[in-house]
JSON list of C-alpha atoms in Angstrom, two decimals:
[
{"chain": "A", "resi": 255, "resn": "MET", "atom": "CA", "xyz": [11.85, -23.31, 14.41]},
{"chain": "A", "resi": 256, "resn": "LEU", "atom": "CA", "xyz": [10.97, -22.14, 10.88]},
{"chain": "A", "resi": 257, "resn": "ASP", "atom": "CA", "xyz": [9.33, -24.62, 8.55]},
{"chain": "A", "resi": 258, "resn": "LEU", "atom": "CA", "xyz": [10.34, -23.44, 5.07]},
{"chain": "A", "resi": 259, "resn": "ARG", "atom": "CA", "xyz": [7.92, -25.95, 3.54]},
{"chain": "A", "resi": 260, "resn": "ASP", "atom": "CA", "xyz": [5.05, -23.90, 4.96]},
{"chain": "A", "resi": 261, "resn": "GLU", "atom": "CA", "xyz": [3.66, -21.42, 2.43]},
{"chain": "A", "resi": 262, "resn": "CYS", "atom": "CA", "xyz": [2.92, -18.82, 5.13]},
{"chain": "A", "resi": 263, "resn": "THR", "atom": "CA", "xyz": [6.47, -18.92, 6.46]},
{"chain": "A", "resi": 264, "resn": "ARG", "atom": "CA", "xyz": [7.96, -18.56, 2.98]},
{"chain": "A", "resi": 265, "resn": "PHE", "atom": "CA", "xyz": [5.64, -15.65, 2.19]},
{"chain": "A", "resi": 266, "resn": "HIS", "atom": "CA", "xyz": [6.46, -13.79, 5.40]},
{"chain": "A", "resi": 267, "resn": "LEU", "atom": "CA", "xyz": [10.20, -14.27, 4.91]},
{"chain": "A", "resi": 268, "resn": "PHE", "atom": "CA", "xyz": [9.87, -13.04, 1.34]},
{"chain": "A", "resi": 269, "resn": "MET", "atom": "CA", "xyz": [7.82, -9.99, 2.36]},
{"chain": "A", "resi": 270, "resn": "GLY", "atom": "CA", "xyz": [10.32, -9.24, 5.11]},
{"chain": "A", "resi": 271, "resn": "GLY", "atom": "CA", "xyz": [13.06, -9.25, 2.49]},
{"chain": "A", "resi": 272, "resn": "VAL", "atom": "CA", "xyz": [11.04, -6.97, 0.18]},
{"chain": "A", "resi": 273, "resn": "VAL", "atom": "CA", "xyz": [10.33, -4.48, 2.97]},
{"chain": "A", "resi": 274, "resn": "LEU", "atom": "CA", "xyz": [13.97, -4.49, 4.11]},
{"chain": "A", "resi": 275, "resn": "LEU", "atom": "CA", "xyz": [15.12, -3.95, 0.53]},
{"chain": "A", "resi": 276, "resn": "LEU", "atom": "CA", "xyz": [12.69, -1.05, 0.12]},
{"chain": "A", "resi": 277, "resn": "ILE", "atom": "CA", "xyz": [13.90, 0.50, 3.38]},
{"chain": "A", "resi": 278, "resn": "ALA", "atom": "CA", "xyz": [17.53, 0.04, 2.28]},
{"chain": "A", "resi": 279, "resn": "VAL", "atom": "CA", "xyz": [16.73, 1.93, -0.93]},
{"chain": "A", "resi": 280, "resn": "ASP", "atom": "CA", "xyz": [14.31, 4.50, 0.51]},
{"chain": "A", "resi": 281, "resn": "TRP", "atom": "CA", "xyz": [16.19, 5.70, 3.56]},
{"chain": "A", "resi": 282, "resn": "PRO", "atom": "CA", "xyz": [19.50, 6.81, 2.01]},
{"chain": "A", "resi": 283, "resn": "LEU", "atom": "CA", "xyz": [17.83, 8.22, -1.13]},
{"chain": "A", "resi": 284, "resn": "ALA", "atom": "CA", "xyz": [15.28, 10.16, 0.91]},
{"chain": "A", "resi": 285, "resn": "LYS", "atom": "CA", "xyz": [18.04, 11.61, 3.10]},
{"chain": "A", "resi": 286, "resn": "TRP", "atom": "CA", "xyz": [20.14, 12.43, 0.03]},
{"chain": "A", "resi": 287, "resn": "LEU", "atom": "CA", "xyz": [17.20, 14.15, -1.69]},
{"chain": "A", "resi": 288, "resn": "GLY", "atom": "CA", "xyz": [16.25, 16.00, 1.50]},
{"chain": "A", "resi": 289, "resn": "LEU", "atom": "CA", "xyz": [12.72, 14.67, 1.72]},
{"chain": "A", "resi": 290, "resn": "GLU", "atom": "CA", "xyz": [10.98, 15.96, 4.83]},
{"chain": "A", "resi": 291, "resn": "GLY", "atom": "CA", "xyz": [9.17, 13.93, 7.46]},
{"chain": "A", "resi": 292, "resn": "PHE", "atom": "CA", "xyz": [11.88, 11.50, 8.48]},
{"chain": "A", "resi": 293, "resn": "ASP", "atom": "CA", "xyz": [12.80, 13.41, 11.62]},
{"chain": "A", "resi": 294, "resn": "ARG", "atom": "CA", "xyz": [9.44, 12.34, 13.06]},
{"chain": "A", "resi": 295, "resn": "PHE", "atom": "CA", "xyz": [10.90, 8.89, 13.80]},
{"chain": "A", "resi": 296, "resn": "ARG", "atom": "CA", "xyz": [13.26, 10.46, 16.32]},
{"chain": "A", "resi": 297, "resn": "THR", "atom": "CA", "xyz": [10.29, 11.48, 18.49]},
{"chain": "A", "resi": 298, "resn": "ILE", "atom": "CA", "xyz": [8.16, 8.36, 18.74]},
{"chain": "A", "resi": 299, "resn": "THR", "atom": "CA", "xyz": [5.64, 8.65, 21.56]},
{"chain": "A", "resi": 300, "resn": "LEU", "atom": "CA", "xyz": [4.00, 5.96, 23.66]},
{"chain": "A", "resi": 301, "resn": "GLY", "atom": "CA", "xyz": [0.80, 6.44, 21.67]},
{"chain": "A", "resi": 302, "resn": "ASP", "atom": "CA", "xyz": [2.67, 5.62, 18.45]},
{"chain": "A", "resi": 303, "resn": "LEU", "atom": "CA", "xyz": [3.57, 2.22, 19.87]},
{"chain": "A", "resi": 304, "resn": "PHE", "atom": "CA", "xyz": [0.04, 1.20, 20.86]},
{"chain": "A", "resi": 305, "resn": "GLY", "atom": "CA", "xyz": [-1.05, -0.13, 17.45]},
{"chain": "A", "resi": 306, "resn": "PRO", "atom": "CA", "xyz": [2.08, -2.18, 16.77]},
{"chain": "A", "resi": 307, "resn": "ALA", "atom": "CA", "xyz": [2.10, -3.50, 20.36]},
{"chain": "A", "resi": 308, "resn": "LEU", "atom": "CA", "xyz": [-1.54, -4.55, 20.00]},
{"chain": "A", "resi": 309, "resn": "LEU", "atom": "CA", "xyz": [-0.78, -6.38, 16.76]},
{"chain": "A", "resi": 310, "resn": "VAL", "atom": "CA", "xyz": [2.17, -8.18, 18.32]},
{"chain": "A", "resi": 311, "resn": "ALA", "atom": "CA", "xyz": [-0.01, -9.17, 21.28]},
{"chain": "A", "resi": 312, "resn": "VAL", "atom": "CA", "xyz": [-2.66, -10.56, 18.90]},
{"chain": "A", "resi": 313, "resn": "ILE", "atom": "CA", "xyz": [0.00, -12.50, 16.97]},
{"chain": "A", "resi": 314, "resn": "VAL", "atom": "CA", "xyz": [1.52, -13.96, 20.15]},
{"chain": "A", "resi": 315, "resn": "TYR", "atom": "CA", "xyz": [-1.90, -14.85, 21.57]},
{"chain": "A", "resi": 316, "resn": "CYS", "atom": "CA", "xyz": [-3.01, -16.50, 18.33]},
{"chain": "A", "resi": 317, "resn": "GLN", "atom": "CA", "xyz": [0.25, -18.44, 18.12]},
{"chain": "A", "resi": 318, "resn": "TRP", "atom": "CA", "xyz": [-0.24, -19.63, 21.70]},
{"chain": "A", "resi": 319, "resn": "ARG", "atom": "CA", "xyz": [-3.93, -20.55, 21.10]},
{"chain": "A", "resi": 320, "resn": "ASN", "atom": "CA", "xyz": [-3.10, -22.02, 17.68]},
{"chain": "A", "resi": 321, "resn": "TYR", "atom": "CA", "xyz": [-5.56, -19.77, 15.85]},
{"chain": "A", "resi": 322, "resn": "ARG", "atom": "CA", "xyz": [-3.73, -19.41, 12.58]},
{"chain": "A", "resi": 323, "resn": "PRO", "atom": "CA", "xyz": [-6.22, -17.36, 10.48]},
{"chain": "A", "resi": 324, "resn": "LEU", "atom": "CA", "xyz": [-6.31, -14.42, 12.90]},
{"chain": "A", "resi": 325, "resn": "ARG", "atom": "CA", "xyz": [-2.53, -14.59, 13.38]},
{"chain": "A", "resi": 326, "resn": "GLU", "atom": "CA", "xyz": [-2.00, -14.47, 9.60]},
{"chain": "A", "resi": 327, "resn": "ALA", "atom": "CA", "xyz": [-4.45, -11.57, 9.28]},
{"chain": "A", "resi": 328, "resn": "ALA", "atom": "CA", "xyz": [-2.57, -9.60, 11.97]},
{"chain": "A", "resi": 329, "resn": "ILE", "atom": "CA", "xyz": [0.74, -10.26, 10.22]},
{"chain": "A", "resi": 330, "resn": "LEU", "atom": "CA", "xyz": [-0.81, -9.12, 6.93]},
{"chain": "A", "resi": 331, "resn": "VAL", "atom": "CA", "xyz": [-1.79, -5.84, 8.58]},
{"chain": "A", "resi": 332, "resn": "ILE", "atom": "CA", "xyz": [1.86, -5.34, 9.51]},
{"chain": "A", "resi": 333, "resn": "TRP", "atom": "CA", "xyz": [2.93, -6.01, 5.91]},
{"chain": "A", "resi": 334, "resn": "ILE", "atom": "CA", "xyz": [0.26, -3.67, 4.54]},
{"chain": "A", "resi": 335, "resn": "VAL", "atom": "CA", "xyz": [1.38, -0.84, 6.85]},
{"chain": "A", "resi": 336, "resn": "ALA", "atom": "CA", "xyz": [5.07, -1.45, 6.10]},
{"chain": "A", "resi": 337, "resn": "LEU", "atom": "CA", "xyz": [4.49, -1.61, 2.34]},
{"chain": "A", "resi": 338, "resn": "THR", "atom": "CA", "xyz": [2.30, 1.49, 2.36]},
{"chain": "A", "resi": 339, "resn": "ALA", "atom": "CA", "xyz": [5.00, 3.46, 4.16]},
{"chain": "A", "resi": 340, "resn": "THR", "atom": "CA", "xyz": [7.93, 2.22, 2.07]},
{"chain": "A", "resi": 341, "resn": "LEU", "atom": "CA", "xyz": [6.14, 2.47, -1.29]},
{"chain": "A", "resi": 342, "resn": "ASN", "atom": "CA", "xyz": [4.92, 6.00, -0.46]},
{"chain": "A", "resi": 343, "resn": "VAL", "atom": "CA", "xyz": [8.50, 7.06, 0.21]},
{"chain": "A", "resi": 344, "resn": "LEU", "atom": "CA", "xyz": [9.66, 5.37, -3.00]},
{"chain": "A", "resi": 345, "resn": "ILE", "atom": "CA", "xyz": [7.05, 7.28, -5.01]},
{"chain": "A", "resi": 346, "resn": "GLN", "atom": "CA", "xyz": [8.14, 10.56, -3.37]},
{"chain": "A", "resi": 347, "resn": "ILE", "atom": "CA", "xyz": [11.74, 9.77, -4.30]},
{"chain": "A", "resi": 348, "resn": "CYS", "atom": "CA", "xyz": [10.72, 9.03, -7.89]},
{"chain": "A", "resi": 349, "resn": "GLY", "atom": "CA", "xyz": [8.82, 12.33, -7.94]},
{"chain": "A", "resi": 350, "resn": "LYS", "atom": "CA", "xyz": [12.16, 14.10, -7.57]},
{"chain": "A", "resi": 351, "resn": "SER", "atom": "CA", "xyz": [13.24, 12.68, -10.94]},
{"chain": "A", "resi": 352, "resn": "PRO", "atom": "CA", "xyz": [15.05, 15.12, -13.25]},
{"chain": "A", "resi": 353, "resn": "ALA", "atom": "CA", "xyz": [12.89, 13.91, -16.17]},
{"chain": "A", "resi": 354, "resn": "PRO", "atom": "CA", "xyz": [10.65, 16.58, -17.71]},
{"chain": "A", "resi": 355, "resn": "LEU", "atom": "CA", "xyz": [7.01, 16.73, -16.60]},
{"chain": "A", "resi": 356, "resn": "VAL", "atom": "CA", "xyz": [4.59, 15.02, -18.98]},
{"chain": "A", "resi": 357, "resn": "ASP", "atom": "CA", "xyz": [1.34, 16.68, -17.88]},
{"chain": "A", "resi": 358, "resn": "SER", "atom": "CA", "xyz": [0.59, 18.11, -21.32]},
{"chain": "A", "resi": 359, "resn": "GLN", "atom": "CA", "xyz": [1.09, 14.72, -23.00]},
{"chain": "A", "resi": 360, "resn": "LEU", "atom": "CA", "xyz": [-1.16, 13.07, -20.42]},
{"chain": "A", "resi": 361, "resn": "ALA", "atom": "CA", "xyz": [-3.82, 15.74, -20.98]},
{"chain": "A", "resi": 362, "resn": "ARG", "atom": "CA", "xyz": [-3.67, 15.11, -24.74]},
{"chain": "A", "resi": 363, "resn": "MET", "atom": "CA", "xyz": [-4.00, 11.34, -24.13]},
{"chain": "A", "resi": 364, "resn": "ASP", "atom": "CA", "xyz": [-6.99, 11.99, -21.88]},
{"chain": "A", "resi": 365, "resn": "GLU", "atom": "CA", "xyz": [-8.60, 14.13, -24.58]},
{"chain": "A", "resi": 366, "resn": "ALA", "atom": "CA", "xyz": [-8.04, 11.38, -27.17]},
{"chain": "A", "resi": 367, "resn": "PHE", "atom": "CA", "xyz": [-10.16, 8.97, -25.16]},
{"chain": "A", "resi": 368, "resn": "SER", "atom": "CA", "xyz": [-13.85, 9.64, -25.10]},
{"chain": "A", "resi": 369, "resn": "PRO", "atom": "CA", "xyz": [-15.14, 10.75, -22.66]},
{"chain": "A", "resi": 370, "resn": "SER", "atom": "CA", "xyz": [-12.34, 12.60, -20.90]},
{"chain": "A", "resi": 371, "resn": "VAL", "atom": "CA", "xyz": [-11.91, 12.61, -17.13]},
{"chain": "A", "resi": 372, "resn": "LEU", "atom": "CA", "xyz": [-12.57, 16.35, -17.06]},
{"chain": "A", "resi": 373, "resn": "SER", "atom": "CA", "xyz": [-15.85, 15.96, -18.95]},
{"chain": "A", "resi": 374, "resn": "ILE", "atom": "CA", "xyz": [-17.00, 13.26, -16.50]},
{"chain": "A", "resi": 375, "resn": "VAL", "atom": "CA", "xyz": [-16.15, 15.49, -13.53]},
{"chain": "A", "resi": 376, "resn": "GLU", "atom": "CA", "xyz": [-18.04, 18.39, -15.13]},
{"chain": "A", "resi": 377, "resn": "TRP", "atom": "CA", "xyz": [-21.03, 16.15, -15.91]},
{"chain": "A", "resi": 378, "resn": "VAL", "atom": "CA", "xyz": [-21.22, 14.85, -12.32]},
{"chain": "A", "resi": 379, "resn": "ARG", "atom": "CA", "xyz": [-20.92, 18.33, -10.74]},
{"chain": "A", "resi": 380, "resn": "PRO", "atom": "CA", "xyz": [-24.68, 19.23, -10.73]},
{"chain": "A", "resi": 381, "resn": "PHE", "atom": "CA", "xyz": [-25.73, 15.87, -9.26]},
{"chain": "A", "resi": 382, "resn": "ARG", "atom": "CA", "xyz": [-25.07, 16.19, -5.52]},
{"chain": "A", "resi": 383, "resn": "ALA", "atom": "CA", "xyz": [-26.11, 12.62, -4.63]},
{"chain": "A", "resi": 384, "resn": "LEU", "atom": "CA", "xyz": [-23.94, 11.14, -7.38]},
{"chain": "A", "resi": 385, "resn": "ARG", "atom": "CA", "xyz": [-20.97, 13.32, -6.33]},
{"chain": "A", "resi": 386, "resn": "ILE", "atom": "CA", "xyz": [-21.35, 12.12, -2.74]},
{"chain": "A", "resi": 387, "resn": "ALA", "atom": "CA", "xyz": [-21.68, 8.48, -3.85]},
{"chain": "A", "resi": 388, "resn": "LEU", "atom": "CA", "xyz": [-18.54, 8.73, -5.99]},
{"chain": "A", "resi": 389, "resn": "LEU", "atom": "CA", "xyz": [-16.65, 10.46, -3.17]},
{"chain": "A", "resi": 390, "resn": "LEU", "atom": "CA", "xyz": [-17.67, 7.76, -0.69]},
{"chain": "A", "resi": 391, "resn": "THR", "atom": "CA", "xyz": [-16.69, 5.06, -3.17]},
{"chain": "A", "resi": 392, "resn": "TYR", "atom": "CA", "xyz": [-13.29, 6.67, -3.71]},
{"chain": "A", "resi": 393, "resn": "ASP", "atom": "CA", "xyz": [-12.72, 7.17, 0.03]},
{"chain": "A", "resi": 394, "resn": "SER", "atom": "CA", "xyz": [-13.71, 3.57, 0.80]},
{"chain": "A", "resi": 395, "resn": "LEU", "atom": "CA", "xyz": [-10.98, 2.12, -1.41]},
{"chain": "A", "resi": 396, "resn": "PRO", "atom": "CA", "xyz": [-8.42, 1.62, 1.40]},
{"chain": "A", "resi": 397, "resn": "LEU", "atom": "CA", "xyz": [-11.02, -0.19, 3.52]},
{"chain": "A", "resi": 398, "resn": "LEU", "atom": "CA", "xyz": [-12.04, -2.38, 0.58]},
{"chain": "A", "resi": 399, "resn": "VAL", "atom": "CA", "xyz": [-8.41, -3.29, -0.14]},
{"chain": "A", "resi": 400, "resn": "LEU", "atom": "CA", "xyz": [-7.89, -4.16, 3.52]},
{"chain": "A", "resi": 401, "resn": "LEU", "atom": "CA", "xyz": [-11.03, -6.32, 3.49]},
{"chain": "A", "resi": 402, "resn": "ALA", "atom": "CA", "xyz": [-9.89, -8.01, 0.25]},
{"chain": "A", "resi": 403, "resn": "ALA", "atom": "CA", "xyz": [-6.70, -9.04, 2.05]},
{"chain": "A", "resi": 404, "resn": "MET", "atom": "CA", "xyz": [-8.31, -9.93, 5.39]},
{"chain": "A", "resi": 405, "resn": "VAL", "atom": "CA", "xyz": [-11.45, -11.89, 4.45]},
{"chain": "A", "resi": 406, "resn": "PRO", "atom": "CA", "xyz": [-9.71, -14.72, 2.57]},
{"chain": "A", "resi": 407, "resn": "THR", "atom": "CA", "xyz": [-7.07, -14.93, 5.31]},
{"chain": "A", "resi": 408, "resn": "LEU", "atom": "CA", "xyz": [-9.67, -15.18, 8.06]},
{"chain": "A", "resi": 409, "resn": "GLN", "atom": "CA", "xyz": [-11.28, -18.00, 6.07]},
{"chain": "A", "resi": 410, "resn": "GLY", "atom": "CA", "xyz": [-7.96, -19.85, 5.92]},
{"chain": "A", "resi": 411, "resn": "ARG", "atom": "CA", "xyz": [-7.40, -19.07, 2.23]},
{"chain": "A", "resi": 412, "resn": "TYR", "atom": "CA", "xyz": [-4.01, -17.45, 2.71]},
{"chain": "A", "resi": 413, "resn": "ARG", "atom": "CA", "xyz": [-2.84, -17.89, -0.88]},
{"chain": "A", "resi": 414, "resn": "TYR", "atom": "CA", "xyz": [-5.42, -15.40, -2.20]},
{"chain": "A", "resi": 415, "resn": "SER", "atom": "CA", "xyz": [-4.36, -12.71, 0.25]},
{"chain": "A", "resi": 416, "resn": "TYR", "atom": "CA", "xyz": [-0.70, -13.36, -0.47]},
{"chain": "A", "resi": 417, "resn": "ARG", "atom": "CA", "xyz": [-1.31, -12.99, -4.20]},
{"chain": "A", "resi": 418, "resn": "LEU", "atom": "CA", "xyz": [-3.15, -9.72, -3.64]},
{"chain": "A", "resi": 419, "resn": "LEU", "atom": "CA", "xyz": [-0.38, -8.31, -1.47]},
{"chain": "A", "resi": 420, "resn": "TRP", "atom": "CA", "xyz": [2.31, -9.44, -3.89]},
{"chain": "A", "resi": 421, "resn": "GLY", "atom": "CA", "xyz": [0.39, -7.94, -6.83]},
{"chain": "A", "resi": 422, "resn": "VAL", "atom": "CA", "xyz": [-0.09, -4.61, -5.03]},
{"chain": "A", "resi": 423, "resn": "THR", "atom": "CA", "xyz": [3.63, -4.56, -4.19]},
{"chain": "A", "resi": 424, "resn": "LEU", "atom": "CA", "xyz": [4.64, -5.17, -7.82]},
{"chain": "A", "resi": 425, "resn": "ALA", "atom": "CA", "xyz": [2.14, -2.57, -9.02]},
{"chain": "A", "resi": 426, "resn": "GLY", "atom": "CA", "xyz": [3.50, -0.04, -6.51]},
{"chain": "A", "resi": 427, "resn": "ILE", "atom": "CA", "xyz": [7.08, -0.61, -7.61]},
{"chain": "A", "resi": 428, "resn": "ALA", "atom": "CA", "xyz": [6.08, -0.43, -11.30]},
{"chain": "A", "resi": 429, "resn": "THR", "atom": "CA", "xyz": [4.12, 2.77, -10.65]},
{"chain": "A", "resi": 430, "resn": "ALA", "atom": "CA", "xyz": [7.12, 4.33, -8.91]},
{"chain": "A", "resi": 431, "resn": "ALA", "atom": "CA", "xyz": [9.39, 3.39, -11.82]},
{"chain": "A", "resi": 432, "resn": "MET", "atom": "CA", "xyz": [6.97, 4.89, -14.37]},
{"chain": "A", "resi": 433, "resn": "PHE", "atom": "CA", "xyz": [6.62, 8.01, -12.23]},
{"chain": "A", "resi": 434, "resn": "ALA", "atom": "CA", "xyz": [10.41, 8.42, -12.22]},
{"chain": "A", "resi": 435, "resn": "LEU", "atom": "CA", "xyz": [10.55, 8.12, -16.01]},
{"chain": "A", "resi": 436, "resn": "TRP", "atom": "CA", "xyz": [7.42, 10.19, -16.71]},
{"chain": "A", "resi": 437, "resn": "PRO", "atom": "CA", "xyz": [6.75, 12.51, -13.74]},
{"chain": "A", "resi": 438, "resn": "ALA", "atom": "CA", "xyz": [3.58, 14.59, -13.65]},
{"chain": "A", "resi": 439, "resn": "VAL", "atom": "CA", "xyz": [2.12, 17.18, -11.32]},
{"chain": "A", "resi": 440, "resn": "GLY", "atom": "CA", "xyz": [-1.36, 15.83, -11.96]},
{"chain": "A", "resi": 441, "resn": "PRO", "atom": "CA", "xyz": [-4.75, 17.30, -12.82]},
{"chain": "A", "resi": 442, "resn": "TRP", "atom": "CA", "xyz": [-5.34, 18.78, -9.34]},
{"chain": "A", "resi": 443, "resn": "VAL", "atom": "CA", "xyz": [-2.86, 21.61, -9.76]}
]
């Protein structure tokens, strides 16, 4: 039986609604725009099911043993994976916007600020150790975000993790909307 007075229950129901809404928007638009990669779901292998099955087993075990922090952390992992997938598709959809590319305007804005991103990249280039440190820092971002969501939850401070996840969701949706209005190829091309 669901206790709607419980903050965790309300959050999970809300996140379920958000993910279902994103899927309801993403799926038909992605098919209509002809985005590739969705045929992969027709050929799900046994190996693809291992991670989700393990998470469900952890959730069921923690519910049975009444270990709420680990159960909430496992559920958060599911929300993080679901949001990552649905928001990535939404951003790809927004990238197909008919709006004109704004790369030149973004480059001019970057030049107006001192120092520019390009000048920082050029300055760092001769320093191998600094380049490696910056690369490791950049590559560790997903792990740090996951830890930022998991550590408070494992300590029983669910509200902090819920706020983080909700904030990341809003930021992802806002980013997708801005990308649809002002698409850009980016500085890597």
